[in-house]
């Protein structure tokens, strides 16, 4: 296994820092120093002393805090054996050779042959006579895995740091200082872990070396012991290691945080008290999912969910935050079609029990991807089927409702809450969406299951079925606005409409608390003396650069020039061509789409946040959409300028920071800007912004 785990690896000065670290390293001759902690003289210590009679390039440092034991051990001292009355940290100062092995007096070392010690290599010794669970895991790991082919990941690292079998380059032994609040066993863990996470080299099997005997497990037994270990690793996480090292350290913190759950389950401390205590200890990275393990009674089915960045998944995360209930989540790997942002889980990680990420096909609405997700959800549900009282599904994507329906079939006592983000059956242009259900047996199975009076609603269109099944079988239906509900019901008869309305709840997208707007501080800078307007979001056929340009145009033509419109969007050649050809580009600043938490922070920096209604005039009888950005804007404290369609939900919304102008009332853009500028106490015109054109 090759490791390249330099500190500050992403910093501009990383090479300089790592070269300085290397230059400070003390070079030692090739060989092995064994440091053995001795509470009393026993057969293991005697065996190690005897081993050294014929071994080459090996020294043994016997370290004891007991004066009588020190006296007895001193009789064994020679040029290969050094006896020290003190602690392990004291013994480290006497390391002679290039590599070091730490043992307690329950263990002995069997040296089968002379061994070569390469620089920057950690060697894994074999184990013998170790019947502990960890020892058996370690031996099985050696049987199953070829170390040279193993990737550097948390599971691999855990296997070989949990036993005192790591022969460590001496220069790495100082990355962990023995902590008196830890057991010897945990200090060994941390020495091994810190060595591995700072190694720039290889991990190999040291075949001539065998560690014999069973090491005391030494696991922490008190709340304070566990908290001290978590605090220790948490402080390491805050260092600027590369991403792989950080993930390994996070894994171990989760491992020990899981142990804290035992104290909650035993009634020794409440979860709330424990979280407060962890914060008092100074733990910054609290892994709530470990503390919530087993507590979820609600199962959330969200095909796309954080850490994959998607509006639908983010809204689902906010729904969980809003509910305040601990949940399990079953999502799908979306790496082929969505970017990852691990910070997104901060929205609701304090309410997460478990997240199962399936590896089915990734697509918007293909039947294969729906089938894969259904199969994965059913298998996962059956493992914990007695755990849940409620399931919650949200579209987009259609996969979520299909899987929820199958669970409702399995257990009719489950409460099923189904949310619709937007009308599903028709798109923004009022065209019918169609994706085929490519399995006749599934369609026939639906007809066998549903009441005959609903048979006329069953066809082979994914988007139709994805509305029909929740309408009939969900216990509660969530819509973001009344127009959406009315629009989606227009195609159904009165009986279905009454059924849906009896279960319908209108709930706009949730808004996060103000502290979440400062989890990430953006380095983006604006001029304080200008009116800074921002637009966040992708450009679509019905909303694009032209809308932004029109705002700049009508402000400019009204002799308003003290403004900038900062656009954060999906930049592409088409958009940039429009921008380059614009007569108003000096008032528009184009930026790449901002990650979610940076976006939240940026909303607090700007004076005015632009939001547009979807264009539906002449296409739909009324506007059934509420932009999800509105909920995010509301938490910023900034002014919100909504360019609306008449009588849309956004147009009729009242909010102290919301300023409304109809999109087509271009002559009123400047009037609304004057009103906002007055409230902001900023000038509309600036002489320094006059552009001279030759």
XYZ file of C-alpha atoms in Angstrom:
694
model
C 0.000 0.000 0.000
C 1.469 3.312 -1.061
C 0.607 6.414 0.931
C 1.192 10.021 -0.032
C -0.167 11.916 2.947
C 1.646 15.204 3.111
C 0.477 17.995 5.336
C -0.906 21.104 3.617
C -0.956 19.255 0.327
C -3.392 21.723 -1.248
C -1.599 24.856 -0.067
C 0.649 26.938 -2.288
C 3.491 26.573 0.214
C 2.990 22.831 0.793
C 6.259 21.746 -0.839
C 8.215 24.217 1.260
C 6.566 23.077 4.519
C 7.061 19.388 3.817
C 10.680 19.911 2.790
C 11.323 21.718 6.076
C 9.701 18.852 7.999
C 11.908 16.356 6.163
C 15.061 18.401 6.855
C 14.349 18.330 10.599
C 14.097 14.548 10.639
C 16.894 12.730 12.440
C 18.455 9.972 10.345
C 19.155 6.738 12.214
C 20.939 3.554 11.110
C 18.829 0.733 9.701
C 17.444 -1.524 12.406
C 14.725 -1.995 15.031
C 14.240 -0.454 18.468
C 11.725 -2.289 20.661
C 10.218 -0.222 23.464
C 8.469 -2.471 25.983
C 6.400 -1.152 28.855
C 7.014 -3.438 31.865
C 4.863 -3.539 34.980
C 6.734 -6.583 36.310
C 9.364 -8.993 35.047
C 7.698 -11.977 33.349
C 8.226 -14.678 30.704
C 7.401 -12.339 27.793
C 10.093 -9.883 28.839
C 12.533 -12.727 29.398
C 11.792 -14.105 25.931
C 12.484 -10.747 24.297
C 15.783 -10.423 26.167
C 16.813 -13.878 24.961
C 15.847 -13.061 21.351
C 18.375 -10.243 21.349
C 21.307 -12.578 22.055
C 21.554 -13.529 18.372
C 19.605 -10.732 16.652
C 21.429 -8.100 14.670
C 20.631 -4.385 14.502
C 18.034 -4.586 17.265
C 17.886 -2.875 20.650
C 15.391 -3.342 23.485
C 14.384 -0.492 25.775
C 12.618 -1.752 28.883
C 10.562 1.016 30.430
C 9.066 0.730 33.928
C 7.728 3.071 36.565
C 8.147 0.522 39.376
C 11.439 0.849 41.311
C 11.677 -2.841 42.277
C 11.080 -3.931 38.690
C 13.656 -1.387 37.533
C 16.234 -2.892 39.902
C 15.554 -6.406 38.642
C 15.611 -5.403 34.978
C 18.846 -3.478 35.403
C 20.631 -6.767 35.978
C 19.829 -7.658 32.327
C 21.239 -4.460 30.841
C 23.913 -4.693 28.118
C 24.826 -2.984 24.844
C 21.550 -4.207 23.257
C 19.283 -3.683 26.253
C 18.630 -0.347 27.948
C 16.536 -0.171 31.134
C 14.724 3.055 31.930
C 12.724 4.075 34.970
C 10.138 6.389 33.431
C 7.442 6.680 30.817
C 7.218 5.756 27.117
C 7.849 9.353 26.117
C 11.140 9.232 28.013
C 12.100 6.029 26.235
C 11.592 7.605 22.815
C 14.643 9.787 23.407
C 16.846 6.662 23.397
C 15.673 5.263 20.044
C 18.780 4.170 18.175
C 17.522 2.586 14.953
C 15.406 3.555 11.954
C 12.258 1.707 13.060
C 10.469 1.199 16.366
C 7.932 -1.265 17.799
C 5.936 -0.539 20.972
C 4.917 -3.483 23.190
C 3.514 -4.035 26.637
C 4.626 -6.874 28.908
C 1.820 -9.192 27.742
C 3.589 -9.619 24.400
C 6.780 -11.128 23.122
C 8.482 -10.861 19.746
C 9.586 -13.797 17.625
C 12.289 -12.929 15.072
C 12.466 -15.651 12.426
C 15.147 -14.114 10.225
C 17.178 -10.962 9.771
C 15.042 -8.198 8.326
C 15.821 -5.219 6.113
C 14.275 -1.923 7.173
C 13.537 0.472 4.337
C 13.112 4.170 4.964
C 9.499 5.469 4.851
C 7.963 2.006 5.229
C 5.615 0.819 7.975
C 5.861 -2.955 8.461
C 2.987 -5.082 9.715
C 4.175 -7.917 11.933
C 2.365 -11.249 12.017
C 0.400 -12.267 15.135
C 0.445 -15.511 17.070
C -1.405 -16.791 20.172
C -3.818 -13.865 19.962
C -7.389 -15.068 20.446
C -8.921 -11.588 20.803
C -11.559 -10.412 18.352
C -9.183 -7.793 16.996
C -6.408 -10.361 16.636
C -8.649 -12.714 14.664
C -9.821 -9.860 12.435
C -6.216 -8.925 11.810
C -5.179 -12.479 10.892
C -8.163 -12.868 8.579
C -7.321 -9.514 7.006
C -3.865 -10.830 6.137
C -5.428 -13.893 4.522
C -7.965 -11.952 2.469
C -6.007 -8.899 1.373
C -2.848 -8.270 -0.558
C -1.407 -5.264 1.224
C 0.465 -3.967 -1.816
C -2.827 -3.694 -3.717
C -4.918 -2.217 -0.918
C -6.183 1.317 -1.328
C -5.651 3.815 1.471
C -9.078 3.948 3.100
C -10.557 3.943 6.574
C -11.514 0.259 6.650
C -8.021 -0.868 5.639
C -6.315 1.435 8.105
C -8.553 0.300 10.959
C -7.579 -3.323 10.423
C -3.902 -2.778 11.090
C -3.865 0.028 13.651
C -6.079 -1.818 16.132
C -3.276 -4.271 17.026
C 0.228 -3.480 18.357
C 1.822 -4.876 15.223
C 2.979 -1.746 13.389
C 6.729 -1.365 13.048
C 6.981 2.366 12.564
C 9.751 4.528 11.084
C 11.297 6.222 14.105
C 10.728 9.703 12.737
C 6.956 9.057 12.765
C 6.768 7.875 16.367
C 6.783 11.456 17.623
C 3.524 12.429 15.914
C 1.713 11.029 18.945
C 2.667 11.874 22.497
C 1.535 9.235 25.018
C -1.461 10.617 26.858
C -1.872 9.679 30.508
C -5.667 9.854 30.172
C -5.509 7.021 27.579
C -4.899 3.349 28.268
C -1.649 1.898 26.904
C -3.727 0.144 24.262
C -5.350 3.374 23.045
C -1.976 5.096 23.011
C -0.785 2.296 20.707
C -3.819 2.889 18.476
C -3.069 6.577 18.273
C 0.662 6.021 17.649
C -0.154 3.689 14.771
C -2.872 5.989 13.412
C -0.731 9.123 13.537
C 2.161 7.292 11.896
C -0.025 6.022 9.057
C -1.678 9.387 8.460
C 1.703 11.129 8.278
C 3.490 8.493 6.219
C 4.773 9.371 2.770
C 5.786 5.889 1.704
C 4.494 2.311 1.865
C 2.874 -0.212 4.196
C 4.308 -3.729 3.859
C 4.127 -7.040 5.690
C 7.206 -7.678 7.875
C 7.252 -11.446 7.444
C 10.267 -12.275 9.683
C 8.500 -10.630 12.656
C 5.743 -12.229 14.752
C 4.109 -10.683 17.817
C 3.038 -13.380 20.268
C 0.462 -13.076 23.020
C -2.850 -11.369 23.559
C -2.868 -7.655 24.140
C -5.345 -6.301 26.654
C -8.113 -4.632 24.608
C -7.791 -1.512 26.740
C -10.937 0.079 25.336
C -12.223 3.162 27.168
C -14.885 2.386 29.747
C -15.900 5.813 31.060
C -17.589 8.738 29.370
C -14.635 11.040 30.029
C -12.166 8.550 28.511
C -14.160 8.331 25.301
C -14.601 12.100 25.125
C -10.846 12.627 25.562
C -10.120 10.305 22.634
C -12.710 12.020 20.442
C -11.308 15.429 21.350
C -7.789 14.230 20.515
C -8.754 12.990 17.031
C -10.982 16.020 16.445
C -7.994 18.299 16.994
C -6.082 16.307 14.372
C -8.971 16.661 11.926
C -8.632 20.430 12.188
C -5.074 20.197 10.841
C -4.664 20.745 7.130
C -4.220 17.160 6.033
C -5.250 16.059 2.578
C -8.766 14.740 1.987
C -7.966 11.029 2.274
C -6.277 11.469 5.652
C -9.158 13.595 6.893
C -11.635 10.859 5.918
C -9.633 8.267 7.876
C -9.526 10.474 10.976
C -13.247 11.151 10.658
C -13.876 7.404 10.509
C -12.118 6.850 13.834
C -13.982 9.716 15.459
C -17.265 8.182 14.312
C -16.088 4.841 15.690
C -15.594 6.263 19.175
C -18.674 8.497 18.957
C -20.698 5.315 18.431
C -19.474 4.172 21.841
C -20.998 7.299 23.385
C -24.414 6.059 22.241
C -24.101 3.284 24.844
C -24.066 5.849 27.654
C -27.243 7.412 26.212
C -28.980 4.034 25.872
C -28.028 3.127 29.452
C -29.633 6.315 30.722
C -26.398 7.741 32.099
C -26.821 10.947 30.108
C -29.336 12.393 27.646
C -28.385 13.050 24.037
C -28.848 16.794 24.508
C -26.642 16.820 27.629
C -23.992 14.770 25.840
C -23.900 17.110 22.836
C -23.520 20.088 25.191
C -20.711 18.235 27.009
C -18.911 17.474 23.731
C -19.054 21.150 22.829
C -17.703 22.010 26.294
C -14.797 19.624 25.632
C -14.107 21.600 22.466
C -15.194 18.947 19.937
C -15.920 20.781 16.687
C -16.827 17.833 14.436
C -19.695 16.022 16.150
C -20.887 12.937 14.252
C -24.545 13.047 15.143
C -25.430 9.967 13.101
C -23.436 7.866 15.577
C -25.366 9.373 18.497
C -28.685 8.848 16.676
C -28.013 5.207 15.795
C -31.221 3.186 16.016
C -33.419 6.182 16.913
C -35.080 6.779 13.526
C -38.759 5.951 13.217
C -39.125 7.750 9.890
C -37.578 6.523 6.637
C -36.883 9.171 3.990
C -36.736 8.008 0.381
C -34.798 10.585 -1.598
C -33.241 9.207 -4.774
C -30.993 12.280 -4.962
C -29.785 13.532 -1.591
C -26.700 15.182 -0.081
C -23.777 15.001 -0.411
C -24.884 15.188 -4.070
C -25.725 18.777 -4.961
C -29.250 19.054 -6.312
C -32.093 21.452 -5.500
C -34.547 18.639 -4.786
C -32.134 16.859 -2.448
C -31.306 20.087 -0.641
C -34.985 20.842 -0.103
C -35.487 17.336 1.276
C -32.610 17.935 3.699
C -34.295 21.174 4.782
C -37.584 19.307 5.254
C -35.803 16.958 7.650
C -34.331 19.950 9.501
C -37.782 21.523 9.709
C -39.371 18.350 11.120
C -36.793 17.980 13.910
C -37.201 14.193 13.748
C -34.323 11.698 13.552
C -34.519 9.840 10.226
C -32.925 7.168 8.101
C -32.340 8.054 4.448
C -32.104 5.758 1.440
C -30.595 7.605 -1.518
C -28.665 6.671 -4.639
C -25.129 7.301 -5.833
C -25.505 10.227 -8.258
C -21.822 10.807 -9.043
C -22.350 10.364 -12.789
C -24.830 13.235 -13.091
C -24.380 15.394 -9.968
C -21.399 16.984 -8.211
C -20.673 16.228 -4.569
C -20.572 18.735 -1.717
C -20.019 17.028 1.643
C -20.894 20.220 3.514
C -24.534 19.796 2.434
C -25.051 17.187 5.145
C -24.556 19.970 7.690
C -28.131 20.981 6.924
C -29.497 18.054 8.908
C -26.694 15.752 10.065
C -27.794 16.235 13.698
C -31.017 14.419 12.747
C -29.478 11.589 10.707
C -29.467 8.038 12.025
C -28.291 6.091 8.963
C -27.940 6.873 5.284
C -27.881 3.995 2.848
C -26.503 4.981 -0.549
C -27.543 2.545 -3.270
C -25.524 1.970 -6.409
C -28.273 1.549 -8.977
C -28.448 3.098 -12.426
C -28.334 6.910 -12.378
C -30.917 8.652 -14.541
C -33.750 11.173 -14.408
C -36.583 8.782 -15.159
C -35.391 5.603 -16.918
C -37.262 2.470 -15.905
C -33.986 0.652 -15.177
C -32.994 3.296 -12.629
C -36.463 3.133 -11.029
C -36.354 -0.674 -10.792
C -32.855 -0.617 -9.312
C -33.898 1.905 -6.670
C -37.075 -0.029 -5.809
C -35.093 -3.266 -5.379
C -32.461 -1.582 -3.211
C -35.039 0.153 -1.027
C -37.024 -3.046 -0.438
C -33.902 -5.003 0.550
C -32.783 -2.253 2.930
C -36.253 -1.852 4.422
C -36.670 -5.563 5.130
C -33.536 -5.537 7.316
C -35.170 -2.973 9.647
C -38.863 -3.257 8.793
C -40.015 -3.207 12.431
C -38.172 0.060 13.021
C -40.301 2.463 10.992
C -43.649 4.110 11.546
C -43.515 6.541 8.628
C -42.005 6.900 5.165
C -41.488 10.240 3.420
C -40.798 10.504 -0.310
C -40.237 13.532 -2.508
C -40.051 14.183 -6.248
C -38.146 15.145 -8.212
C -36.870 12.364 -8.851
C -39.722 9.894 -9.712
C -37.808 6.931 -8.233
C -38.683 8.031 -4.695
C -42.488 7.740 -5.019
C -42.274 4.411 -6.847
C -40.208 2.902 -4.028
C -42.453 4.395 -1.333
C -45.510 2.829 -2.967
C -43.868 -0.611 -2.848
C -43.168 -0.204 0.890
C -46.774 0.881 1.472
C -47.880 -2.319 -0.284
C -45.658 -4.350 2.042
C -46.940 -2.626 5.179
C -50.252 -0.772 4.944
C -49.803 0.489 8.533
C -46.867 2.671 7.467
C -47.804 6.326 7.190
C -46.755 7.500 3.727
C -46.140 11.223 3.225
C -45.499 12.118 -0.420
C -44.269 15.545 -1.520
C -44.453 17.089 -4.983
C -41.977 19.863 -5.685
C -43.643 20.883 -8.985
C -46.257 19.462 -11.365
C -44.821 16.220 -12.650
C -47.035 15.059 -15.507
C -46.462 18.214 -17.565
C -43.353 20.377 -17.845
C -42.982 24.153 -17.683
C -44.048 24.411 -21.356
C -47.223 22.367 -20.635
C -45.932 19.460 -22.701
C -46.702 15.999 -21.331
C -43.616 14.335 -19.917
C -43.232 10.751 -21.027
C -40.851 7.995 -20.005
C -41.915 4.377 -20.643
C -42.446 1.730 -17.993
C -40.619 -1.005 -19.824
C -42.118 -3.965 -17.972
C -45.580 -5.222 -18.880
C -45.743 -7.354 -15.733
C -45.378 -4.235 -13.574
C -48.299 -2.508 -15.305
C -50.460 -5.642 -15.069
C -49.487 -5.974 -11.407
C -50.689 -2.438 -10.751
C -54.045 -3.189 -12.378
C -54.396 -6.290 -10.217
C -53.623 -4.278 -7.076
C -55.603 -1.059 -7.538
C -59.366 -0.828 -7.360
C -61.023 -1.369 -10.733
C -62.422 2.171 -10.694
C -58.840 3.456 -11.078
C -57.850 1.178 -13.964
C -58.386 3.924 -16.533
C -55.587 5.896 -14.837
C -52.981 3.152 -15.252
C -50.750 3.347 -18.332
C -47.077 2.949 -19.231
C -46.001 6.549 -18.509
C -43.626 6.902 -15.529
C -44.738 10.488 -14.862
C -48.436 9.682 -14.889
C -48.057 6.719 -12.536
C -45.794 8.766 -10.270
C -48.694 11.157 -9.641
C -51.517 8.597 -9.598
C -50.076 6.168 -7.017
C -49.396 8.770 -4.291
C -52.724 10.486 -4.979
C -54.534 7.205 -4.250
C -52.372 5.524 -1.603
C -50.327 8.148 0.280
C -51.720 9.177 3.668
C -50.564 12.778 3.322
C -49.677 14.846 0.254
C -47.406 17.885 0.410
C -47.680 20.664 -2.196
C -45.633 23.860 -2.207
C -48.598 26.101 -3.117
C -52.324 26.094 -3.847
C -51.853 26.827 -7.557
C -49.701 23.715 -7.889
C -52.344 21.544 -6.251
C -55.147 22.959 -8.386
C -53.126 22.639 -11.590
C -52.135 19.028 -10.937
C -55.766 18.058 -10.271
C -57.166 19.622 -13.475
C -56.858 16.358 -15.397
C -58.651 14.178 -12.810
C -62.324 13.520 -12.075
C -64.127 14.898 -9.031
C -63.684 11.739 -6.935
C -59.884 11.799 -7.256
C -59.838 15.548 -6.650
C -61.788 15.210 -3.417
C -59.569 12.334 -2.278
C -56.398 14.345 -2.901
C -57.730 17.513 -1.285
C -58.657 15.559 1.850
C -54.991 14.604 2.260
C -53.318 17.744 0.916
C -51.066 20.051 2.950
C -49.711 23.309 1.506
C -46.157 23.938 2.692
C -43.645 26.206 0.989
C -39.960 25.285 1.041
C -38.339 25.605 4.499
C -35.851 28.327 5.450
C -32.736 27.458 7.433
C -31.706 29.399 10.577
C -29.264 32.303 10.291
C -26.248 30.409 11.687
C -26.260 28.115 8.654
C -25.666 31.173 6.464
C -22.223 31.517 8.065
C -20.942 27.924 8.014
C -18.850 28.903 4.979
C -17.532 32.438 4.595
C -17.162 33.451 0.966
C -14.084 35.367 -0.185
C -16.111 37.068 -2.915
C -15.790 40.847 -2.644
C -18.224 43.619 -3.562
C -17.862 47.394 -3.475
C -19.677 48.687 -0.417
C -20.561 52.017 -2.032
C -22.389 50.322 -4.943
C -25.816 48.720 -4.931
C -24.965 45.035 -5.214
C -27.664 42.943 -6.845
C -27.259 39.163 -7.137
C -28.892 36.433 -9.173
C -28.304 32.788 -8.217
C -29.483 29.855 -10.289
C -29.256 28.002 -13.555
C -30.381 29.545 -16.813
C -33.212 27.742 -18.636
C -35.209 28.241 -21.828
C -37.783 30.272 -19.888
C -35.250 32.172 -17.789
C -31.793 33.246 -18.879
C -29.278 36.001 -19.474
C -31.828 38.118 -21.350
C -33.831 38.712 -18.131
C -30.692 39.897 -16.330
C -29.748 42.156 -19.241
C -33.196 43.760 -19.280
C -32.847 44.732 -15.619
C -29.501 46.420 -16.355
C -30.910 48.091 -19.477
C -33.939 49.711 -17.845
C -31.970 50.872 -14.811
C -29.293 52.393 -17.038
C -31.874 54.135 -19.226
C -33.368 55.705 -16.075
C -29.965 57.281 -15.317
C -29.168 54.739 -12.598
C -25.534 53.658 -12.813
C -24.379 52.893 -9.245
C -25.106 49.166 -9.353
C -23.645 45.785 -10.245
C -25.582 42.617 -10.957
C -23.534 39.628 -9.745
C -24.673 36.497 -11.574
C -23.841 33.011 -10.260
C -24.961 30.441 -12.804
C -24.036 27.502 -15.025
C -21.603 29.302 -17.318
C -21.378 27.952 -20.847
C -20.398 29.222 -24.311
C -23.938 30.301 -25.168
C -24.334 32.358 -21.999
C -20.887 33.936 -22.296
C -21.525 34.853 -25.927
C -24.682 36.723 -24.891
C -22.679 38.433 -22.164
C -19.800 39.465 -24.430
C -22.228 40.970 -26.948
C -24.262 42.821 -24.322
C -24.236 46.641 -24.365
C -24.646 46.577 -20.572
C -21.977 44.074 -19.573
C -20.059 46.627 -17.465
C -22.983 46.417 -15.014
C -23.034 42.607 -14.964
C -20.442 40.334 -13.349
C -20.587 36.684 -14.442
C -19.545 33.952 -11.983
C -19.637 30.186 -11.873
C -22.410 28.550 -9.835
C -21.629 28.807 -6.088
C -21.722 25.748 -3.761
C -24.762 25.763 -1.495
C -23.296 27.077 1.754
C -21.171 29.659 -0.033
C -24.352 30.718 -1.848
C -26.126 31.144 1.498
C -23.264 33.275 2.774
C -23.213 35.367 -0.404
C -26.903 36.194 0.026
C -25.997 37.978 3.271
C -23.302 40.031 1.491
C -25.549 41.372 -1.280
C -27.950 44.304 -1.000
C -30.623 42.910 -3.300
C -31.389 39.350 -4.392
C -33.106 38.854 -7.754
C -35.730 36.175 -8.181
C -37.859 35.467 -11.266
C -41.150 33.682 -11.705
C -41.166 30.914 -14.298
C -42.758 32.240 -17.492
C -46.160 30.571 -17.930
C -48.360 33.293 -19.474
C -50.090 31.902 -22.556
C -48.814 28.428 -21.682
C -50.684 27.566 -18.477
C -53.981 28.900 -17.074
C -52.088 30.175 -14.011
C -48.588 29.905 -12.592
C -48.226 26.739 -10.450
C -44.613 27.363 -9.390
C -42.913 28.955 -6.397
C -39.137 29.342 -6.892
C -37.299 27.342 -4.213
C -34.719 30.165 -4.004
C -37.301 32.272 -2.170
C -36.906 30.165 0.977
C -33.125 30.565 0.899
C -33.346 34.293 0.234
C -35.694 34.792 3.178
C -33.042 33.723 5.684
C -30.438 36.181 4.401
C -31.866 39.444 5.748
C -31.192 41.095 2.355
C -33.746 42.809 0.130
C -35.502 40.487 -2.317
C -36.562 41.853 -5.690
C -39.166 39.535 -7.211
C -39.956 39.913 -10.916
C -43.285 38.182 -11.144
C -46.202 37.116 -13.278
C -49.555 38.634 -12.345
C -51.397 36.697 -9.616
C -48.665 34.096 -9.217
C -47.981 32.863 -5.691
C -44.777 34.927 -5.654
C -46.688 37.976 -6.921
C -49.185 37.699 -4.050
C -46.580 37.022 -1.340
C -46.145 39.625 1.381
C -42.834 39.925 3.225
C -41.093 42.880 4.865
C -37.981 42.430 2.681
C -39.827 41.511 -0.518
C -40.201 44.075 -3.313
C -42.401 43.052 -6.240
C -42.376 44.211 -9.849
C -44.221 42.504 -12.685
C -41.717 41.151 -15.184
C -43.373 42.840 -18.161
C -43.662 46.244 -16.434
C -40.204 47.312 -17.600
C -40.963 51.003 -17.092
C -41.422 50.323 -13.358
C -38.013 48.670 -12.821
C -36.332 51.994 -12.071
C -39.111 53.093 -9.697
C -38.725 49.922 -7.651
C -34.944 50.377 -7.606
C -35.372 53.925 -6.267
C -37.544 52.561 -3.455
C -34.996 49.880 -2.539
C -32.043 52.279 -2.795
C -33.796 54.652 -0.418
C -34.345 51.837 2.084
C -30.683 50.837 1.673
C -29.547 54.454 1.998
C -27.359 54.127 -1.106
C -27.130 56.558 -4.068
C -28.512 55.584 -7.461
C -25.979 57.580 -9.437
C -22.196 57.816 -9.210
C -19.980 60.093 -11.311
C -17.056 57.668 -11.103
C -19.129 55.021 -12.904
C -19.497 57.159 -16.045
C -18.035 55.249 -18.985
C -16.276 57.279 -21.694
C -16.732 55.767 -25.150
C -14.483 56.913 -27.997
